[in-house]
């Protein structure tokens, strides 16, 4: 915040990708370190269905500068989380009110039907990814050192329970924006334009997922998931080409939107641009 205070659970703004770009800049012809970085990038971001151009960022003759170029100007509110790709970054979500979101992740990769799903989310994302498999590719096999039970860790159920209870306990700080005449006019526009169809109060999301333009929805998905039959035209890269992909994007909640700095699934849009440009 402008006064230097920080809110627990607010959208993070540590510039992970810029830090990685700095890190890559220090390789300076050190072949062994470059090989380690190349293996790490493959483990984090490879998917068997990526194009040659996408994997060229780190396969074959490793050129750290090409990965650096993709990361260096990244908006701090978004990052290349594992399972995405340097070309398809993800907005870092705030965690306040996460227990009300039916689909965690912008692509709705996992479901949230209660506390145990939140526990599962933490277990799978922090460490569990190495055990996943995509055809012949497993992140575990892409490790430089093999995954050994004694050297890997998993949070205990007690830890996961405490972590999920903590997430649940997070509260929005008081909203400093007044409900002034402009806000009242805006509410009428919100109603007139049907924004509530996707962002229905009180959660300001209908908690559904929407298919990407090129995605053919399998018939059984309509029974299993809450799908809104509207294609919003978002860039399909993250959900169609990465290991976080499902073919869908979730309808995000607008609660706490005033406190965020990056919008859309990629975090491409910044608050300043919206305030200054719309
Ligand atoms: C145990 C530690 C962590 C917990 C409990 C946690 C919790 C969560 C939860 C619940 C979500 C889904 C929120 C939503 O979609 O509404 C999420 C998403 C995300 N988290 Fe974390 N997280 C942890 C560690 C981290 C770390 C260390 C990073 C950065 C390196 C990170 C970056 C992200 C990103 C980028 C997403 C968005 C993923 C997507 O939309 O596909 N998280 N996290």
mmCIF file of C-alpha atoms and ligand atoms in Angstrom:
data_model
loop_
_atom_site.group_PDB
_atom_site.id
_atom_site.type_symbol
_atom_site.label_atom_id
_atom_site.label_comp_id
_atom_site.label_asym_id
_atom_site.label_seq_id
_atom_site.Cartn_x
_atom_site.Cartn_y
_atom_site.Cartn_z
ATOM 1 C CA UNK A 1 0.000 0.000 0.000
ATOM 2 C CA UNK A 2 1.170 3.622 -0.500
ATOM 3 C CA UNK A 3 1.643 3.955 3.286
ATOM 4 C CA UNK A 4 3.990 0.954 3.403
ATOM 5 C CA UNK A 5 1.559 -1.504 5.041
ATOM 6 C CA UNK A 6 1.194 -5.009 3.584
ATOM 7 C CA UNK A 7 -1.882 -7.232 3.549
ATOM 8 C CA UNK A 8 -1.623 -10.922 4.097
ATOM 9 C CA UNK A 9 -3.311 -12.791 1.262
ATOM 10 C CA UNK A 10 -3.304 -9.878 -1.168
ATOM 11 C CA UNK A 11 -2.024 -10.397 -4.678
ATOM 12 C CA UNK A 12 1.743 -10.816 -4.555
ATOM 13 C CA UNK A 13 4.056 -8.489 -6.416
ATOM 14 C CA UNK A 14 7.472 -10.082 -6.000
ATOM 15 C CA UNK A 15 8.926 -9.978 -9.536
ATOM 16 C CA UNK A 16 9.697 -13.720 -9.830
ATOM 17 C CA UNK A 17 10.239 -13.616 -13.581
ATOM 18 C CA UNK A 18 12.496 -10.578 -13.474
ATOM 19 C CA UNK A 19 14.504 -12.292 -10.717
ATOM 20 C CA UNK A 20 14.850 -15.400 -12.901
ATOM 21 C CA UNK A 21 15.906 -13.160 -15.810
ATOM 22 C CA UNK A 22 18.625 -11.615 -13.605
ATOM 23 C CA UNK A 23 19.709 -15.090 -12.580
ATOM 24 C CA UNK A 24 20.030 -16.196 -16.212
ATOM 25 C CA UNK A 25 22.070 -13.074 -16.947
ATOM 26 C CA UNK A 26 24.750 -14.251 -14.514
ATOM 27 C CA UNK A 27 25.447 -17.592 -16.266
ATOM 28 C CA UNK A 28 28.349 -16.044 -18.199
ATOM 29 C CA UNK A 29 29.356 -19.109 -20.169
ATOM 30 C CA UNK A 30 29.350 -21.436 -17.135
ATOM 31 C CA UNK A 31 28.344 -24.628 -18.977
ATOM 32 C CA UNK A 32 27.483 -26.757 -15.921
ATOM 33 C CA UNK A 33 25.204 -24.090 -14.415
ATOM 34 C CA UNK A 34 23.612 -23.476 -17.821
ATOM 35 C CA UNK A 35 22.821 -27.206 -18.122
ATOM 36 C CA UNK A 36 21.225 -27.169 -14.654
ATOM 37 C CA UNK A 37 19.073 -24.152 -15.568
ATOM 38 C CA UNK A 38 18.085 -25.722 -18.867
ATOM 39 C CA UNK A 39 16.981 -28.902 -17.053
ATOM 40 C CA UNK A 40 15.057 -26.845 -14.481
ATOM 41 C CA UNK A 41 13.207 -24.863 -17.162
ATOM 42 C CA UNK A 42 12.288 -28.073 -18.966
ATOM 43 C CA UNK A 43 11.016 -29.647 -15.772
ATOM 44 C CA UNK A 44 8.912 -26.596 -14.922
ATOM 45 C CA UNK A 45 7.549 -25.662 -18.332
ATOM 46 C CA UNK A 46 7.829 -28.511 -20.849
ATOM 47 C CA UNK A 47 4.688 -30.165 -22.226
ATOM 48 C CA UNK A 48 4.845 -32.894 -24.909
ATOM 49 C CA UNK A 49 2.455 -30.948 -27.151
ATOM 50 C CA UNK A 50 4.438 -27.669 -27.222
ATOM 51 C CA UNK A 51 5.637 -26.487 -30.637
ATOM 52 C CA UNK A 52 9.315 -26.663 -31.613
ATOM 53 C CA UNK A 53 9.436 -22.889 -31.406
ATOM 54 C CA UNK A 54 8.161 -22.963 -27.806
ATOM 55 C CA UNK A 55 10.614 -25.634 -26.626
ATOM 56 C CA UNK A 56 13.470 -23.916 -28.501
ATOM 57 C CA UNK A 57 13.591 -21.495 -25.550
ATOM 58 C CA UNK A 58 15.501 -24.100 -23.543
ATOM 59 C CA UNK A 59 16.159 -27.259 -25.582
ATOM 60 C CA UNK A 60 19.077 -28.062 -27.903
ATOM 61 C CA UNK A 61 21.793 -25.431 -27.727
ATOM 62 C CA UNK A 62 20.624 -23.499 -24.644
ATOM 63 C CA UNK A 63 20.391 -19.770 -25.262
ATOM 64 C CA UNK A 64 19.680 -18.095 -21.881
ATOM 65 C CA UNK A 65 19.143 -14.745 -23.634
ATOM 66 C CA UNK A 66 16.014 -16.006 -25.406
ATOM 67 C CA UNK A 67 14.390 -17.092 -22.108
ATOM 68 C CA UNK A 68 15.539 -13.847 -20.482
ATOM 69 C CA UNK A 69 13.842 -11.825 -23.231
ATOM 70 C CA UNK A 70 10.545 -13.562 -22.457
ATOM 71 C CA UNK A 71 10.823 -12.866 -18.710
ATOM 72 C CA UNK A 72 12.533 -9.554 -18.334
ATOM 73 C CA UNK A 73 9.674 -7.052 -18.745
ATOM 74 C CA UNK A 74 7.082 -9.073 -16.852
ATOM 75 C CA UNK A 75 4.502 -7.189 -14.814
ATOM 76 C CA UNK A 76 5.279 -8.147 -11.162
ATOM 77 C CA UNK A 77 1.611 -9.160 -10.623
ATOM 78 C CA UNK A 78 2.066 -12.142 -12.925
ATOM 79 C CA UNK A 79 4.649 -14.885 -13.346
ATOM 80 C CA UNK A 80 5.614 -18.096 -15.114
ATOM 81 C CA UNK A 81 4.326 -20.522 -12.471
ATOM 82 C CA UNK A 82 5.396 -24.148 -12.905
ATOM 83 C CA UNK A 83 3.315 -25.918 -15.597
ATOM 84 C CA UNK A 84 2.820 -22.685 -17.553
ATOM 85 C CA UNK A 85 5.331 -21.386 -20.132
ATOM 86 C CA UNK A 86 7.474 -18.237 -20.451
ATOM 87 C CA UNK A 87 5.181 -17.189 -23.339
ATOM 88 C CA UNK A 88 2.045 -17.792 -21.245
ATOM 89 C CA UNK A 89 2.449 -16.242 -17.766
ATOM 90 C CA UNK A 90 -0.309 -16.322 -15.136
ATOM 91 C CA UNK A 91 -1.728 -13.597 -12.951
ATOM 92 C CA UNK A 92 -0.821 -14.210 -9.293
ATOM 93 C CA UNK A 93 -4.223 -14.362 -7.567
ATOM 94 C CA UNK A 94 -5.066 -12.892 -4.200
ATOM 95 C CA UNK A 95 -5.943 -15.561 -1.639
ATOM 96 C CA UNK A 96 -8.526 -13.566 0.306
ATOM 97 C CA UNK A 97 -11.861 -15.369 -0.031
ATOM 98 C CA UNK A 98 -10.313 -18.290 -1.952
ATOM 99 C CA UNK A 99 -12.557 -20.748 -0.095
ATOM 100 C CA UNK A 100 -15.554 -19.347 -2.034
ATOM 101 C CA UNK A 101 -13.975 -19.989 -5.433
ATOM 102 C CA UNK A 102 -15.264 -23.218 -6.963
ATOM 103 C CA UNK A 103 -12.283 -23.505 -9.350
ATOM 104 C CA UNK A 104 -8.806 -22.583 -8.122
ATOM 105 C CA UNK A 105 -6.383 -21.645 -10.913
ATOM 106 C CA UNK A 106 -7.240 -19.476 -13.871
ATOM 107 C CA UNK A 107 -7.742 -22.569 -15.987
ATOM 108 C CA UNK A 108 -9.896 -24.289 -13.341
ATOM 109 C CA UNK A 109 -7.299 -27.057 -13.173
ATOM 110 C CA UNK A 110 -8.415 -28.220 -9.762
ATOM 111 C CA UNK A 111 -11.760 -28.057 -8.003
ATOM 112 C CA UNK A 112 -12.594 -26.599 -4.643
ATOM 113 C CA UNK A 113 -15.448 -28.489 -3.009
ATOM 114 C CA UNK A 114 -14.283 -27.820 0.532
ATOM 115 C CA UNK A 115 -11.363 -27.668 2.908
ATOM 116 C CA UNK A 116 -9.861 -30.996 1.801
ATOM 117 C CA UNK A 117 -9.614 -29.719 -1.792
ATOM 118 C CA UNK A 118 -7.733 -26.640 -0.581
ATOM 119 C CA UNK A 119 -5.413 -28.982 1.334
ATOM 120 C CA UNK A 120 -4.985 -31.082 -1.818
ATOM 121 C CA UNK A 121 -4.234 -27.926 -3.813
ATOM 122 C CA UNK A 122 -1.300 -27.022 -1.560
ATOM 123 C CA UNK A 123 -0.003 -30.622 -1.479
ATOM 124 C CA UNK A 124 -0.091 -30.976 -5.265
ATOM 125 C CA UNK A 125 1.347 -27.571 -6.128
ATOM 126 C CA UNK A 126 4.147 -27.456 -3.590
ATOM 127 C CA UNK A 127 6.091 -30.614 -4.404
ATOM 128 C CA UNK A 128 3.491 -32.981 -5.850
ATOM 129 C CA UNK A 129 3.986 -31.815 -9.414
ATOM 130 C CA UNK A 130 7.093 -33.967 -9.805
ATOM 131 C CA UNK A 131 4.869 -37.029 -9.523
ATOM 132 C CA UNK A 132 2.536 -36.082 -12.371
ATOM 133 C CA UNK A 133 2.784 -37.610 -15.868
ATOM 134 C CA UNK A 134 2.016 -36.314 -19.334
ATOM 135 C CA UNK A 135 2.422 -39.168 -21.802
ATOM 136 C CA UNK A 136 6.096 -40.098 -21.652
ATOM 137 C CA UNK A 137 7.066 -36.895 -19.867
ATOM 138 C CA UNK A 138 7.281 -36.784 -16.077
ATOM 139 C CA UNK A 139 8.747 -33.763 -14.255
ATOM 140 C CA UNK A 140 10.422 -36.272 -11.877
ATOM 141 C CA UNK A 141 12.448 -37.801 -14.728
ATOM 142 C CA UNK A 142 13.429 -34.308 -15.903
ATOM 143 C CA UNK A 143 15.174 -33.688 -12.578
ATOM 144 C CA UNK A 144 18.940 -33.728 -12.698
ATOM 145 C CA UNK A 145 19.012 -35.913 -9.614
ATOM 146 C CA UNK A 146 16.438 -38.719 -9.357
ATOM 147 C CA UNK A 147 13.525 -38.195 -7.004
ATOM 148 C CA UNK A 148 14.189 -40.219 -3.862
ATOM 149 C CA UNK A 149 11.555 -40.723 -1.173
ATOM 150 C CA UNK A 150 14.015 -39.793 1.565
ATOM 151 C CA UNK A 151 14.959 -36.492 -0.108
ATOM 152 C CA UNK A 152 11.446 -35.381 -1.094
ATOM 153 C CA UNK A 153 8.824 -34.043 1.242
ATOM 154 C CA UNK A 154 5.088 -33.685 1.542
ATOM 155 C CA UNK A 155 3.244 -31.536 4.052
ATOM 156 C CA UNK A 156 1.588 -33.595 6.781
ATOM 157 C CA UNK A 157 -2.220 -33.650 6.898
ATOM 158 C CA UNK A 158 -2.015 -31.520 10.049
ATOM 159 C CA UNK A 159 0.092 -28.917 8.240
ATOM 160 C CA UNK A 160 -2.211 -28.908 5.205
ATOM 161 C CA UNK A 161 -5.252 -28.540 7.442
ATOM 162 C CA UNK A 162 -3.662 -25.593 9.263
ATOM 163 C CA UNK A 163 -2.656 -24.015 5.938
ATOM 164 C CA UNK A 164 -6.208 -24.310 4.558
ATOM 165 C CA UNK A 165 -7.697 -22.946 7.813
ATOM 166 C CA UNK A 166 -5.320 -19.995 7.540
ATOM 167 C CA UNK A 167 -6.425 -19.273 3.948
ATOM 168 C CA UNK A 168 -10.033 -19.475 5.075
ATOM 169 C CA UNK A 169 -9.427 -16.982 7.870
ATOM 170 C CA UNK A 170 -8.101 -14.207 5.615
ATOM 171 C CA UNK A 171 -10.255 -11.080 5.542
ATOM 172 C CA UNK A 172 -10.448 -8.234 3.075
ATOM 173 C CA UNK A 173 -9.079 -5.004 4.523
ATOM 174 C CA UNK A 174 -11.538 -2.069 4.535
ATOM 175 C CA UNK A 175 -12.056 -0.704 1.037
ATOM 176 C CA UNK A 176 -10.799 2.910 0.965
ATOM 177 C CA UNK A 177 -12.805 3.778 -2.171
ATOM 178 C CA UNK A 178 -15.960 5.763 -1.308
ATOM 179 C CA UNK A 179 -19.364 4.834 -2.685
ATOM 180 C CA UNK A 180 -19.692 8.203 -4.400
ATOM 181 C CA UNK A 181 -21.917 9.442 -7.219
ATOM 182 C CA UNK A 182 -19.667 7.904 -9.874
ATOM 183 C CA UNK A 183 -19.818 4.509 -8.131
ATOM 184 C CA UNK A 184 -23.625 4.660 -8.011
ATOM 185 C CA UNK A 185 -23.724 5.472 -11.742
ATOM 186 C CA UNK A 186 -21.287 2.590 -12.334
ATOM 187 C CA UNK A 187 -23.613 0.198 -10.506
ATOM 188 C CA UNK A 188 -26.390 1.069 -12.959
ATOM 189 C CA UNK A 189 -24.077 0.466 -15.906
ATOM 190 C CA UNK A 190 -23.014 -2.875 -14.358
ATOM 191 C CA UNK A 191 -26.695 -3.911 -14.198
ATOM 192 C CA UNK A 192 -27.637 -2.510 -17.626
ATOM 193 C CA UNK A 193 -24.742 -4.256 -19.398
ATOM 194 C CA UNK A 194 -25.448 -7.622 -17.747
ATOM 195 C CA UNK A 195 -22.033 -7.859 -16.023
ATOM 196 C CA UNK A 196 -23.778 -9.775 -13.214
ATOM 197 C CA UNK A 197 -24.363 -12.671 -15.636
ATOM 198 C CA UNK A 198 -20.752 -13.702 -15.072
ATOM 199 C CA UNK A 199 -19.940 -11.694 -11.954
ATOM 200 C CA UNK A 200 -23.049 -12.301 -9.895
ATOM 201 C CA UNK A 201 -23.132 -10.757 -6.406
ATOM 202 C CA UNK A 202 -22.366 -11.471 -3.592
ATOM 203 C CA UNK A 203 -19.257 -13.342 -4.813
ATOM 204 C CA UNK A 204 -19.085 -11.373 -8.080
ATOM 205 C CA UNK A 205 -18.459 -14.601 -9.957
ATOM 206 C CA UNK A 206 -20.888 -17.284 -11.065
ATOM 207 C CA UNK A 207 -18.131 -19.792 -10.197
ATOM 208 C CA UNK A 208 -18.237 -21.340 -13.676
ATOM 209 C CA UNK A 209 -15.656 -22.093 -16.332
ATOM 210 C CA UNK A 210 -15.878 -20.951 -19.970
ATOM 211 C CA UNK A 211 -14.349 -22.794 -22.953
ATOM 212 C CA UNK A 212 -11.507 -21.248 -24.962
ATOM 213 C CA UNK A 213 -12.316 -20.477 -28.598
ATOM 214 C CA UNK A 214 -10.702 -23.559 -30.126
ATOM 215 C CA UNK A 215 -11.820 -26.027 -27.438
ATOM 216 C CA UNK A 216 -14.445 -28.649 -28.289
ATOM 217 C CA UNK A 217 -16.188 -29.398 -24.973
ATOM 218 C CA UNK A 218 -16.434 -33.192 -24.410
ATOM 219 C CA UNK A 219 -20.021 -34.271 -23.660
ATOM 220 C CA UNK A 220 -19.234 -35.731 -20.213
ATOM 221 C CA UNK A 221 -17.691 -32.413 -19.054
ATOM 222 C CA UNK A 222 -21.136 -30.849 -18.990
ATOM 223 C CA UNK A 223 -22.152 -33.382 -16.365
ATOM 224 C CA UNK A 224 -18.944 -33.052 -14.346
ATOM 225 C CA UNK A 225 -18.247 -29.294 -14.357
ATOM 226 C CA UNK A 226 -20.117 -25.987 -14.179
ATOM 227 C CA UNK A 227 -19.594 -24.777 -17.735
ATOM 228 C CA UNK A 228 -20.876 -21.440 -19.000
ATOM 229 C CA UNK A 229 -21.509 -21.754 -22.712
ATOM 230 C CA UNK A 230 -19.933 -18.446 -23.624
ATOM 231 C CA UNK A 231 -16.576 -17.954 -25.330
ATOM 232 C CA UNK A 232 -15.132 -14.724 -23.990
ATOM 233 C CA UNK A 233 -12.305 -14.578 -26.514
ATOM 234 C CA UNK A 234 -9.402 -14.651 -24.033
ATOM 235 C CA UNK A 235 -5.996 -15.569 -25.445
ATOM 236 C CA UNK A 236 -6.148 -19.397 -25.501
ATOM 237 C CA UNK A 237 -2.378 -20.061 -24.995
ATOM 238 C CA UNK A 238 -2.329 -20.825 -21.256
ATOM 239 C CA UNK A 239 -5.299 -23.157 -21.301
ATOM 240 C CA UNK A 240 -4.661 -24.854 -24.684
ATOM 241 C CA UNK A 241 -0.891 -25.248 -24.709
ATOM 242 C CA UNK A 242 0.469 -25.613 -21.187
ATOM 243 C CA UNK A 243 0.379 -28.268 -18.473
ATOM 244 C CA UNK A 244 -2.062 -26.034 -16.548
ATOM 245 C CA UNK A 245 -4.379 -26.204 -19.532
ATOM 246 C CA UNK A 246 -7.908 -27.598 -19.330
ATOM 247 C CA UNK A 247 -9.507 -25.909 -22.364
ATOM 248 C CA UNK A 248 -11.291 -23.513 -19.991
ATOM 249 C CA UNK A 249 -10.821 -20.286 -18.070
ATOM 250 C CA UNK A 250 -12.730 -19.632 -14.884
ATOM 251 C CA UNK A 251 -14.908 -16.557 -14.421
ATOM 252 C CA UNK A 252 -12.888 -14.693 -11.760
ATOM 253 C CA UNK A 253 -14.396 -12.937 -8.766
ATOM 254 C CA UNK A 254 -14.386 -9.145 -8.774
ATOM 255 C CA UNK A 255 -14.210 -8.974 -4.975
ATOM 256 C CA UNK A 256 -11.109 -7.093 -3.918
ATOM 257 C CA UNK A 257 -10.437 -6.077 -7.512
ATOM 258 C CA UNK A 258 -9.610 -2.545 -6.334
ATOM 259 C CA UNK A 259 -6.552 -3.919 -4.525
ATOM 260 C CA UNK A 260 -5.050 -5.799 -7.474
ATOM 261 C CA UNK A 261 -2.392 -4.648 -9.871
ATOM 262 C CA UNK A 262 -2.706 -7.162 -12.692
ATOM 263 C CA UNK A 263 -5.808 -8.322 -14.551
ATOM 264 C CA UNK A 264 -6.869 -11.126 -16.880
ATOM 265 C CA UNK A 265 -5.438 -14.608 -16.642
ATOM 266 C CA UNK A 266 -2.047 -13.447 -17.889
ATOM 267 C CA UNK A 267 -1.923 -10.348 -15.648
ATOM 268 C CA UNK A 268 -1.296 -8.347 -18.803
ATOM 269 C CA UNK A 269 -3.409 -5.389 -17.745
ATOM 270 C CA UNK A 270 -2.216 -3.189 -14.900
ATOM 271 C CA UNK A 271 -4.307 -1.051 -12.574
ATOM 272 C CA UNK A 272 -2.658 2.145 -13.760
ATOM 273 C CA UNK A 273 -3.647 1.422 -17.347
ATOM 274 C CA UNK A 274 -7.251 0.751 -16.368
ATOM 275 C CA UNK A 275 -7.496 3.879 -14.216
ATOM 276 C CA UNK A 276 -5.760 6.000 -16.813
ATOM 277 C CA UNK A 277 -7.191 4.373 -19.916
ATOM 278 C CA UNK A 278 -10.821 3.451 -19.307
HETATM 279 C C1 LIG B 1 2.065 -23.522 0.408
HETATM 280 C C2 LIG B 1 2.229 -22.398 -0.306
HETATM 281 C C3 LIG B 1 1.133 -21.903 -1.238
HETATM 282 C C4 LIG B 1 -0.210 -21.938 -1.081
HETATM 283 C C5 LIG B 1 -1.015 -22.441 0.112
HETATM 284 C C6 LIG B 1 -0.782 -21.385 -2.293
HETATM 285 C C7 LIG B 1 -2.136 -21.271 -2.537
HETATM 286 C C8 LIG B 1 -2.670 -20.979 -3.781
HETATM 287 C C9 LIG B 1 -4.076 -21.111 -4.130
HETATM 288 C C10 LIG B 1 -5.187 -21.583 -3.207
HETATM 289 C C11 LIG B 1 -4.198 -20.741 -5.439
HETATM 290 C C12 LIG B 1 -5.482 -20.682 -6.276
HETATM 291 C C13 LIG B 1 -6.114 -19.348 -6.064
HETATM 292 C C14 LIG B 1 -7.187 -19.028 -7.090
HETATM 293 O O1 LIG B 1 -7.092 -19.468 -8.247
HETATM 294 O O2 LIG B 1 -8.133 -18.302 -6.768
HETATM 295 C C15 LIG B 1 -2.877 -20.390 -5.913
HETATM 296 C C16 LIG B 1 -2.571 -20.009 -7.198
HETATM 297 C C17 LIG B 1 -1.351 -19.523 -7.593
HETATM 298 N N1 LIG B 1 -0.218 -19.414 -6.823
HETATM 299 FE FE1 LIG B 1 0.003 -20.172 -4.969
HETATM 300 N N2 LIG B 1 0.224 -21.007 -3.125
HETATM 301 C C18 LIG B 1 1.406 -21.295 -2.529
HETATM 302 C C19 LIG B 1 2.655 -21.038 -3.035
HETATM 303 C C20 LIG B 1 2.912 -20.255 -4.134
HETATM 304 C C21 LIG B 1 4.202 -19.762 -4.531
HETATM 305 C C22 LIG B 1 5.512 -20.026 -3.745
HETATM 306 C C23 LIG B 1 4.031 -19.056 -5.662
HETATM 307 C C24 LIG B 1 5.071 -18.325 -6.479
HETATM 308 C C25 LIG B 1 6.270 -18.875 -6.713
HETATM 309 C C26 LIG B 1 2.626 -19.111 -6.024
HETATM 310 C C27 LIG B 1 2.040 -18.553 -7.137
HETATM 311 C C28 LIG B 1 0.766 -18.821 -7.570
HETATM 312 C C29 LIG B 1 0.246 -18.533 -8.910
HETATM 313 C C30 LIG B 1 0.968 -17.843 -10.056
HETATM 314 C C31 LIG B 1 -1.079 -18.993 -8.930
HETATM 315 C C32 LIG B 1 -2.060 -18.937 -10.112
HETATM 316 C C33 LIG B 1 -2.084 -20.301 -10.787
HETATM 317 C C34 LIG B 1 -3.117 -20.382 -11.906
HETATM 318 O O3 LIG B 1 -3.971 -19.515 -12.050
HETATM 319 O O4 LIG B 1 -3.044 -21.379 -12.682
HETATM 320 N N3 LIG B 1 1.986 -19.838 -5.061
HETATM 321 N N4 LIG B 1 -1.975 -20.538 -4.884
#
